[in-house]
Short mmCIF file of C-alpha atoms and ligand atoms in Angstrom, two decimals:
data_model
loop_
_atom_site.label_atom_id
_atom_site.label_comp_id
_atom_site.label_asym_id
_atom_site.label_seq_id
_atom_site.Cartn_x
_atom_site.Cartn_y
_atom_site.Cartn_z
CA UNK F 1037 0.00 0.00 0.00
CA UNK F 1038 1.30 3.50 -0.80
CA UNK F 1039 2.37 5.81 2.00
CA UNK F 1040 -0.41 8.25 1.13
CA UNK F 1041 -3.06 5.51 1.34
CA UNK F 1042 -1.71 4.36 4.72
CA UNK F 1043 -1.53 7.89 6.09
CA UNK F 1044 -4.39 9.95 4.64
CA UNK F 1045 -3.06 13.20 6.16
CA UNK F 1046 0.38 12.76 4.63
CA UNK F 1047 1.17 14.74 1.47
CA UNK F 1048 4.66 14.00 0.11
CA UNK F 1049 6.47 17.24 -0.66
CA UNK F 1050 3.61 19.00 1.19
CA UNK F 1051 1.79 19.11 -2.18
CA UNK F 1052 -1.60 20.77 -1.81
CA UNK F 1053 -1.01 21.51 1.87
CA UNK F 1054 -2.04 25.04 2.85
CA UNK F 1055 0.84 26.43 4.90
CA UNK F 1056 -0.41 29.95 5.52
CA UNK F 1057 -2.43 32.95 4.39
CA UNK F 1058 -0.78 35.65 2.31
CA UNK F 1059 -1.67 38.96 0.68
CA UNK F 1060 1.56 39.18 -1.32
CA UNK F 1061 0.85 37.18 -4.49
CA UNK F 1062 -1.68 34.82 -6.01
CA UNK F 1063 -1.10 32.03 -8.53
CA UNK F 1064 -4.25 31.20 -10.52
CA UNK F 1065 -3.33 27.97 -12.26
CA UNK F 1066 -6.52 27.57 -14.35
CA UNK F 1067 -6.05 30.89 -16.11
CA UNK F 1068 -2.22 30.97 -15.99
CA UNK F 1069 -2.33 34.22 -14.08
CA UNK F 1070 0.05 35.61 -11.46
CA UNK F 1071 -0.73 38.73 -9.45
CA UNK F 1072 1.41 40.63 -6.98
CA UNK F 1073 -0.85 42.38 -4.47
CA UNK F 1074 -3.63 42.41 -7.05
CA UNK F 1075 -1.59 43.59 -10.04
CA UNK F 1076 -1.12 41.28 -13.01
CA UNK F 1077 2.59 40.49 -13.33
CA UNK F 1078 2.40 41.11 -17.10
CA UNK F 1079 1.33 44.71 -16.44
CA UNK F 1080 4.08 45.18 -13.87
CA UNK F 1081 6.73 43.75 -16.21
CA UNK F 1082 5.60 45.64 -19.31
CA UNK F 1083 4.54 49.00 -17.84
CA UNK F 1084 6.49 49.33 -14.58
CA UNK F 1085 10.05 48.95 -13.34
CA UNK F 1086 11.55 46.35 -11.00
CA UNK F 1087 11.99 49.11 -8.39
CA UNK F 1088 8.23 49.81 -8.49
CA UNK F 1089 7.51 46.09 -8.15
CA UNK F 1090 9.89 45.72 -5.21
CA UNK F 1091 8.27 48.73 -3.53
CA UNK F 1092 4.84 47.17 -4.10
CA UNK F 1093 5.96 43.91 -2.51
CA UNK F 1094 7.64 45.55 0.48
CA UNK F 1095 5.21 48.41 1.20
CA UNK F 1096 1.96 46.86 -0.07
CA UNK F 1097 1.16 49.59 -2.62
CA UNK F 1098 2.63 51.02 -5.79
CA UNK F 1099 4.68 54.16 -5.12
CA UNK F 1100 3.67 57.58 -6.43
CA UNK F 1101 6.38 59.60 -8.20
CA UNK F 1102 7.74 61.20 -5.01
CA UNK F 1103 7.76 57.86 -3.17
CA UNK F 1104 9.52 56.12 -6.07
CA UNK F 1105 12.16 58.85 -6.32
CA UNK F 1106 12.81 58.66 -2.58
CA UNK F 1107 12.98 54.85 -2.73
CA UNK F 1108 15.48 54.94 -5.59
CA UNK F 1109 17.57 57.50 -3.74
CA UNK F 1110 17.69 55.24 -0.68
CA UNK F 1111 18.58 52.23 -2.82
CA UNK F 1112 21.43 54.18 -4.41
CA UNK F 1113 22.72 55.28 -0.97
CA UNK F 1114 22.56 51.71 0.38
CA UNK F 1115 24.05 50.03 -2.68
CA UNK F 1116 27.69 49.83 -1.55
CA UNK F 1117 28.73 46.98 0.75
CA UNK F 1118 31.32 47.14 3.56
CA UNK F 1119 34.92 46.57 2.39
CA UNK F 1120 34.99 43.52 4.70
CA UNK F 1121 32.59 41.77 2.31
CA UNK F 1122 35.07 42.11 -0.54
CA UNK F 1123 37.90 40.99 1.76
CA UNK F 1124 35.90 37.85 2.59
CA UNK F 1125 34.99 37.15 -1.04
CA UNK F 1126 38.65 37.44 -2.04
CA UNK F 1127 39.45 34.48 0.27
CA UNK F 1128 37.15 32.13 -1.65
CA UNK F 1129 38.52 29.64 -4.22
CA UNK F 1130 38.32 30.96 -7.80
CA UNK F 1131 35.79 28.28 -8.79
CA UNK F 1132 33.31 29.21 -6.03
CA UNK F 1133 29.80 29.23 -7.51
CA UNK F 1134 28.27 32.73 -7.53
CA UNK F 1135 25.36 31.41 -5.42
CA UNK F 1136 27.89 30.63 -2.68
CA UNK F 1137 29.41 34.06 -3.23
CA UNK F 1138 25.95 35.54 -2.65
CA UNK F 1139 25.46 33.45 0.50
CA UNK F 1140 28.83 34.50 1.93
CA UNK F 1141 28.22 38.11 0.89
CA UNK F 1142 24.97 38.40 2.80
CA UNK F 1143 26.33 36.47 5.78
CA UNK F 1144 29.16 39.03 6.06
CA UNK F 1145 26.93 42.07 5.44
CA UNK F 1146 24.55 41.12 8.27
CA UNK F 1147 26.58 42.25 11.31
CA UNK F 1148 27.40 45.58 9.58
CA UNK F 1149 23.73 46.47 9.18
CA UNK F 1150 23.00 49.56 11.35
CA UNK F 1151 19.93 47.70 12.70
CA UNK F 1152 21.87 44.52 13.47
CA UNK F 1153 21.02 44.67 17.17
CA UNK F 1154 17.30 45.31 16.63
CA UNK F 1155 15.07 42.47 17.83
CA UNK F 1156 13.79 40.10 15.13
CA UNK F 1157 10.26 41.35 15.77
CA UNK F 1158 11.10 45.05 15.15
CA UNK F 1159 9.20 45.44 11.88
CA UNK F 1160 10.39 48.98 11.16
CA UNK F 1161 13.99 47.75 11.43
CA UNK F 1162 13.14 44.69 9.31
CA UNK F 1163 11.78 46.93 6.56
CA UNK F 1164 14.94 49.07 6.65
CA UNK F 1165 17.04 45.90 6.47
CA UNK F 1166 14.90 44.63 3.57
CA UNK F 1167 15.62 47.80 1.58
CA UNK F 1168 19.35 47.47 2.30
CA UNK F 1169 19.28 43.81 1.23
CA UNK F 1170 17.53 44.76 -2.01
CA UNK F 1171 20.02 47.55 -2.64
CA UNK F 1172 23.07 45.38 -1.97
CA UNK F 1173 22.08 42.17 -3.78
CA UNK F 1174 23.10 43.34 -7.28
CA UNK F 1175 26.38 44.72 -5.88
CA UNK F 1176 27.27 41.47 -4.11
CA UNK F 1177 26.54 39.41 -7.24
CA UNK F 1178 28.11 41.89 -9.69
CA UNK F 1179 31.26 42.65 -7.74
CA UNK F 1180 31.44 39.01 -6.58
CA UNK F 1181 31.72 38.11 -10.26
CA UNK F 1182 34.58 40.60 -10.68
CA UNK F 1183 36.42 39.30 -7.64
CA UNK F 1184 36.31 35.68 -8.77
CA UNK F 1185 37.95 36.78 -12.03
CA UNK F 1186 40.73 38.46 -10.07
CA UNK F 1187 39.37 41.96 -10.81
CA UNK F 1188 38.87 44.72 -8.26
CA UNK F 1189 35.27 45.58 -7.28
CA UNK F 1190 33.83 48.72 -8.85
CA UNK F 1191 32.01 51.49 -7.03
CA UNK F 1192 28.30 51.32 -7.90
CA UNK F 1193 26.87 54.43 -9.60
CA UNK F 1194 24.00 56.27 -7.96
CA UNK F 1195 22.18 56.90 -11.25
CA UNK F 1196 21.85 53.22 -12.12
CA UNK F 1197 18.79 51.07 -11.58
CA UNK F 1198 19.23 47.67 -9.93
CA UNK F 1199 19.38 45.97 -13.34
CA UNK F 1200 21.90 48.52 -14.61
CA UNK F 1201 24.01 48.21 -11.45
CA UNK F 1202 24.31 44.46 -11.95
CA UNK F 1203 25.18 44.80 -15.65
CA UNK F 1204 27.69 47.58 -15.00
CA UNK F 1205 29.52 45.65 -12.28
CA UNK F 1206 29.36 42.39 -14.23
CA UNK F 1207 30.91 43.85 -17.38
CA UNK F 1208 32.67 47.04 -16.28
CA UNK F 1209 30.88 48.86 -19.10
CA UNK F 1210 27.97 51.25 -19.19
CA UNK F 1211 24.93 48.98 -19.72
CA UNK F 1212 23.09 48.92 -23.03
CA UNK F 1213 19.57 50.35 -22.41
CA UNK F 1214 17.79 47.51 -24.22
CA UNK F 1215 19.70 44.83 -22.31
CA UNK F 1216 18.96 46.63 -19.03
CA UNK F 1217 15.27 46.89 -19.96
CA UNK F 1218 14.93 43.14 -20.67
CA UNK F 1219 16.80 42.26 -17.48
CA UNK F 1220 14.60 44.67 -15.51
CA UNK F 1221 11.41 42.97 -16.79
CA UNK F 1222 12.81 39.56 -15.92
CA UNK F 1223 13.56 40.76 -12.38
CA UNK F 1224 9.89 41.69 -12.01
CA UNK F 1225 8.84 38.24 -13.27
CA UNK F 1226 11.23 36.55 -10.83
CA UNK F 1227 10.41 38.76 -7.83
CA UNK F 1228 7.75 36.76 -6.03
CA UNK F 1229 5.89 33.46 -6.23
CA UNK F 1230 3.94 32.45 -3.14
CA UNK F 1231 5.12 29.59 -0.95
CA UNK F 1232 7.80 28.29 -3.31
CA UNK F 1233 10.59 26.26 -1.64
CA UNK F 1234 13.02 29.14 -0.99
CA UNK F 1235 10.34 31.51 0.29
CA UNK F 1236 8.90 28.82 2.52
CA UNK F 1237 12.39 28.03 3.83
CA UNK F 1238 12.91 31.72 4.49
CA UNK F 1239 9.65 31.88 6.43
CA UNK F 1240 10.58 28.78 8.43
CA UNK F 1241 13.87 30.44 9.40
CA UNK F 1242 12.41 33.75 10.56
CA UNK F 1243 9.47 32.04 12.28
CA UNK F 1244 11.98 30.84 14.89
CA UNK F 1245 12.60 34.57 15.52
CA UNK F 1246 15.94 34.33 13.85
CA UNK F 1247 16.82 37.44 11.78
CA UNK F 1248 15.99 38.52 8.22
CA UNK F 1249 19.59 38.03 6.97
CA UNK F 1250 19.48 34.41 8.15
CA UNK F 1251 16.22 34.10 6.22
CA UNK F 1252 17.85 35.50 3.08
CA UNK F 1253 20.86 33.17 3.39
CA UNK F 1254 18.44 30.25 3.83
CA UNK F 1255 16.56 31.42 0.74
CA UNK F 1256 19.72 31.58 -1.37
CA UNK F 1257 20.78 28.09 -0.31
CA UNK F 1258 17.33 26.70 -1.10
CA UNK F 1259 16.99 28.50 -4.43
CA UNK F 1260 20.25 27.10 -5.69
CA UNK F 1261 19.06 23.55 -6.41
CA UNK F 1262 18.16 22.54 -10.00
CA UNK F 1263 14.59 21.58 -9.05
CA UNK F 1264 14.14 25.26 -8.07
CA UNK F 1265 16.02 28.38 -9.21
CA UNK F 1266 19.10 26.47 -10.34
CA UNK F 1267 16.98 25.19 -13.24
CA UNK F 1268 17.73 28.29 -15.34
CA UNK F 1269 21.44 27.41 -15.46
CA UNK F 1270 20.72 23.72 -16.07
CA UNK F 1271 18.24 24.57 -18.84
CA UNK F 1272 20.93 26.57 -20.65
CA UNK F 1273 23.46 23.75 -20.27
CA UNK F 1274 20.84 21.38 -21.72
CA UNK F 1275 20.21 23.64 -24.73
CA UNK F 1276 23.95 23.91 -25.32
CA UNK F 1277 24.40 20.15 -25.01
CA UNK F 1278 21.70 19.70 -27.68
CA UNK F 1279 23.69 22.19 -29.72
CA UNK F 1280 22.06 21.95 -33.15
CA UNK F 1281 18.42 22.13 -34.26
CA UNK F 1282 18.50 18.67 -35.85
CA UNK F 1283 19.60 17.12 -32.52
CA UNK F 1284 16.68 18.56 -30.55
CA UNK F 1285 13.91 16.09 -31.31
CA UNK F 1286 15.97 12.88 -30.90
CA UNK F 1287 17.53 14.35 -27.74
CA UNK F 1288 14.25 15.16 -26.04
CA UNK F 1289 12.60 11.88 -27.05
CA UNK F 1290 15.55 9.93 -25.69
CA UNK F 1291 15.54 12.01 -22.51
CA UNK F 1292 11.86 11.28 -21.93
CA UNK F 1293 12.32 7.59 -22.71
CA UNK F 1294 15.07 7.41 -20.09
CA UNK F 1295 12.93 9.36 -17.58
CA UNK F 1296 15.19 12.40 -17.44
CA UNK F 1297 13.81 15.57 -15.86
CA UNK F 1298 13.77 18.27 -18.51
CA UNK F 1299 15.14 21.40 -16.90
CA UNK F 1300 12.94 24.49 -17.16
CA UNK F 1301 9.76 22.46 -17.65
CA UNK F 1302 6.94 21.61 -15.25
CA UNK F 1303 5.62 23.30 -12.14
CA UNK F 1304 3.99 22.19 -8.91
CA UNK F 1305 1.37 24.96 -9.04
CA UNK F 1306 0.77 25.55 -12.76
CA UNK F 1307 -0.93 22.68 -14.48
CA UNK F 1308 -1.14 24.69 -17.69
CA UNK F 1309 1.26 27.45 -18.70
CA UNK F 1310 3.43 29.55 -16.38
CA UNK F 1311 2.37 33.16 -17.16
CA UNK F 1312 5.94 34.36 -16.62
CA UNK F 1313 7.13 31.91 -19.26
CA UNK F 1314 4.40 33.07 -21.66
CA UNK F 1315 5.68 36.65 -21.27
CA UNK F 1316 9.39 35.90 -21.38
CA UNK F 1317 9.28 33.37 -24.24
CA UNK F 1318 8.29 36.05 -26.76
CA UNK F 1319 11.15 38.31 -25.63
CA UNK F 1320 13.67 35.47 -25.42
CA UNK F 1321 12.95 34.21 -28.94
CA UNK F 1322 13.20 37.72 -30.40
CA UNK F 1323 16.50 38.25 -28.57
CA UNK F 1324 17.88 34.92 -29.77
CA UNK F 1325 17.16 35.82 -33.39
CA UNK F 1326 18.59 39.31 -32.97
CA UNK F 1327 21.76 38.15 -31.24
CA UNK F 1328 22.76 35.39 -33.65
CA UNK F 1329 21.63 32.45 -31.54
CA UNK F 1330 18.37 31.85 -33.40
CA UNK F 1331 19.08 28.09 -33.27
CA UNK F 1332 18.43 28.28 -29.52
CA UNK F 1333 14.94 29.62 -30.25
CA UNK F 1334 14.37 26.78 -32.73
CA UNK F 1335 15.63 24.19 -30.24
CA UNK F 1336 13.29 25.73 -27.66
CA UNK F 1337 10.33 25.41 -30.08
CA UNK F 1338 11.03 21.71 -30.59
CA UNK F 1339 11.42 20.96 -26.87
CA UNK F 1340 8.21 22.87 -26.09
CA UNK F 1341 6.24 20.99 -28.78
CA UNK F 1342 7.45 17.54 -27.76
CA UNK F 1343 6.93 18.23 -24.03
CA UNK F 1344 3.40 19.48 -24.68
CA UNK F 1345 2.32 16.64 -26.96
CA UNK F 1346 4.07 13.80 -25.12
CA UNK F 1347 3.71 14.91 -21.49
CA UNK F 1348 1.30 17.84 -21.36
CA UNK F 1349 4.06 19.74 -19.57
CA UNK F 1350 4.97 23.37 -20.35
CA UNK F 1351 8.03 25.55 -19.80
CA UNK F 1352 8.33 27.41 -16.51
CA UNK F 1353 9.96 30.84 -16.18
CA UNK F 1354 13.46 29.34 -16.02
CA UNK F 1355 13.39 28.00 -19.58
CA UNK F 1356 13.00 31.26 -21.54
CA UNK F 1357 15.10 33.08 -18.91
CA UNK F 1358 17.99 30.76 -19.76
CA UNK F 1359 18.32 31.58 -23.44
CA UNK F 1360 17.23 35.20 -22.95
CA UNK F 1361 20.14 35.72 -20.54
CA UNK F 1362 22.46 33.87 -22.91
CA UNK F 1363 21.44 36.19 -25.74
CA UNK F 1364 22.12 39.16 -23.43
CA UNK F 1365 25.70 37.90 -22.97
CA UNK F 1366 25.38 36.96 -19.29
CA UNK F 1367 27.64 34.11 -18.04
CA UNK F 1368 25.54 31.00 -17.31
CA UNK F 1369 26.46 30.65 -13.65
CA UNK F 1370 25.09 34.14 -12.96
CA UNK F 1371 21.52 33.18 -13.98
CA UNK F 1372 20.45 31.86 -10.58
CA UNK F 1373 22.16 34.76 -8.76
CA UNK F 1374 20.06 37.11 -10.94
CA UNK F 1375 17.03 35.24 -9.58
CA UNK F 1376 18.38 36.12 -6.10
CA UNK F 1377 18.67 39.83 -7.01
CA UNK F 1378 14.96 39.74 -7.85
CA UNK F 1379 13.65 37.33 -5.25
CA UNK F 1380 15.15 39.11 -2.21
CA UNK F 1381 12.15 41.44 -2.63
CA UNK F 1382 9.65 38.57 -2.36
CA UNK F 1383 11.57 36.86 0.44
CA UNK F 1384 11.66 40.07 2.44
CA UNK F 1385 7.94 40.72 1.92
CA UNK F 1386 7.30 37.22 3.27
CA UNK F 1387 9.60 37.79 6.25
CA UNK F 1388 7.62 40.92 7.14
CA UNK F 1389 4.31 39.08 6.65
CA UNK F 1390 5.43 36.06 8.68
CA UNK F 1391 6.54 38.23 11.58
CA UNK F 1392 3.36 40.31 11.52
CA UNK F 1393 1.46 37.25 12.78
CA UNK F 1394 4.13 34.75 13.70
CA UNK F 1395 3.80 31.14 14.69
CA UNK F 1396 6.63 28.61 14.71
CA UNK F 1397 6.46 26.43 11.57
CA UNK F 1398 6.86 22.85 12.62
CA UNK F 1399 5.09 20.08 10.68
CA UNK F 1400 4.72 16.56 12.00
CA UNK F 1401 6.19 13.42 10.47
CA UNK F 1402 5.41 9.72 10.57
CA UNK F 1403 7.98 7.52 12.29
CA UNK F 1404 8.48 4.18 10.59
CA UNK F 1405 11.59 3.02 12.44
CA UNK F 1406 11.80 0.52 15.30
CA UNK F 1407 11.08 1.05 19.02
CA UNK F 1408 12.42 -0.62 22.16
CA UNK F 1409 15.86 -1.35 20.72
CA UNK F 1410 18.20 -2.45 23.49
CA UNK F 1411 21.27 -0.22 23.98
CA UNK F 1412 24.51 -2.18 23.75
CA UNK F 1413 27.68 -0.45 25.06
CA UNK F 1414 30.10 0.51 22.29
CA UNK F 1415 32.75 -2.19 22.94
CA UNK F 1416 30.14 -4.96 22.90
CA UNK F 1417 28.58 -4.08 19.50
C1 LIG C 1943 11.05 27.29 -9.95
O1 LIG C 1943 7.45 26.65 -6.70
C2 LIG C 1943 7.73 27.73 -7.34
O2 LIG C 1943 6.97 28.66 -7.40
C3 LIG C 1943 9.10 27.76 -7.98
C4 LIG C 1943 9.37 28.91 -8.97
C5 LIG C 1943 9.45 30.25 -8.25
O3 LIG C 1943 9.21 31.26 -8.92
O4 LIG C 1943 9.82 30.28 -7.08
O5 LIG C 1943 8.39 28.94 -9.99
C6 LIG C 1943 10.77 28.72 -9.64
O6 LIG C 1943 11.61 26.62 -9.13
C7 LIG C 1943 10.56 26.72 -11.27
C8 LIG C 1943 10.81 25.21 -11.41
C9 LIG C 1943 12.26 24.96 -11.85
N1 LIG C 1943 12.59 23.53 -11.91
C10 LIG C 1943 12.74 22.86 -13.05
O7 LIG C 1943 12.54 23.37 -14.15
C11 LIG C 1943 13.21 21.44 -12.90
C12 LIG C 1943 12.39 20.53 -13.79
N2 LIG C 1943 11.06 20.47 -13.30
C13 LIG C 1943 10.64 19.39 -12.53
O8 LIG C 1943 11.58 18.67 -11.82
C14 LIG C 1943 9.29 19.54 -11.84
O9 LIG C 1943 8.35 19.88 -12.81
C15 LIG C 1943 9.18 20.47 -10.62
C16 LIG C 1943 10.28 20.21 -9.60
C17 LIG C 1943 9.26 21.93 -11.04
C18 LIG C 1943 7.82 20.21 -9.94
O10 LIG C 1943 7.85 18.96 -9.43
P1 LIG C 1943 6.66 18.20 -8.72
O11 LIG C 1943 5.48 19.04 -8.52
O12 LIG C 1943 7.22 17.54 -7.50
O13 LIG C 1943 6.29 17.11 -9.80
P2 LIG C 1943 6.97 15.72 -10.02
O14 LIG C 1943 8.44 15.84 -10.10
O15 LIG C 1943 6.44 14.77 -8.97
O16 LIG C 1943 6.42 15.34 -11.44
C19 LIG C 1943 5.06 14.91 -11.66
C20 LIG C 1943 5.04 14.17 -12.98
C21 LIG C 1943 6.05 13.05 -13.02
O17 LIG C 1943 5.56 12.09 -13.94
P3 LIG C 1943 4.93 10.72 -13.41
O18 LIG C 1943 6.01 10.05 -12.59
O19 LIG C 1943 3.74 11.10 -12.58
O20 LIG C 1943 4.60 9.99 -14.66
O21 LIG C 1943 5.39 15.05 -14.04
C22 LIG C 1943 6.62 14.64 -14.64
C23 LIG C 1943 7.27 13.71 -13.61
O22 LIG C 1943 8.13 12.82 -14.18
N3 LIG C 1943 7.45 15.82 -14.82
C24 LIG C 1943 8.45 15.90 -15.68
C25 LIG C 1943 8.95 17.20 -15.51
N4 LIG C 1943 8.25 17.85 -14.57
C26 LIG C 1943 7.33 16.98 -14.16
N5 LIG C 1943 8.97 15.03 -16.54
C27 LIG C 1943 10.02 15.46 -17.27
N6 LIG C 1943 10.56 16.69 -17.16
C28 LIG C 1943 10.04 17.57 -16.29
N7 LIG C 1943 10.57 18.77 -16.17
#
């Protein structure tokens, strides 16, 4: 008998289990819709900026012009990280994955936060910390990338947006406006997504009344895996392994026959299409054609068709993000860290929400091991 039949209250992977009430975002699977605080994510990505979206997530409303200007000014002022962060990152081996760089970066930033000593339940301090975390994320990832190449970190520029700051630090060049615009939209799409694994992990951490930085570090560690945010890097590696358009169909059919998980496809919550993927696929395919990697768009078409007809499974946001970022010239192992730059806004909104009505998160489990085992002293075993 299956475990779920034996234990009717047990849901493997907590599938379908309601873990809380939120006002931050809603996933409507039947209509492939995603809203952040009531706003359709397509509107936010096409008509707004990532900064407006982050403000919406953190403060619960869209900013007016004066509020947005003030928010951007604060972000610019908080963008630099303490020199000690760079000193720590310089100690890491050259092949350290940028997700570990991000983890170390935030772990070192934490004690330098002016509100470090504030109690975990001080929500005004948590909001200030959330804004600092948002401001610093693109600097940690961008300058972390420089440091691992043996380059010196650059000073962030006040006039840049978050997307521009990342691109500037990553490349050392003034960012191309079109590249920055696409990246900005993708940050909005990546910003928030309910009780996904990393957000849930983040909430579990702060529900113990640990601090927001510990929650963020937990989130980064959880996001990294290929079943979650790490899928954007793995999807790109898969497309590159396929290499040529004529290889795509045999490759995917063989992968399905051998029960491989196809990276960037499928979703626990969306049984039809992921609205973020719908939005980003159009942009990604245009970019691929424009930037001389149109074969990636053709490979993507073939994988999408076979997955839909054979499995009824559609791409999630990580699939188009992969070849969009490739077409923008971003190194593959920075794709998941870009997800971090965006998702710190969602994680922080959830930290604030969790602590506004906190209860320790502690599910039960079913013990299937033995009882009454006699203890035998070590030398007699
Ligand atoms: C993100 O939760 C979020 O909101 C996450 C996220 C966010 O914004 O925070 O949206 C970001 O993490 C996107 C997902 C990135 N991961 C991947 O792209 C990895 C590939 N995808 C799969 O491993 C899978 O679809 C998951 C992990 C995303 C969801 O897994 P579930 O809900 O646990 O489903 P499952 O693995 O149990 O699969 C159910 C069935 C199985 O078939 P059967 O055994 O029932 O016949 O669907 C099949 C699976 O084999 N399936 C796939 C597949 N995804 C599901 N088969 C091949 N390739 C896939 N990608």
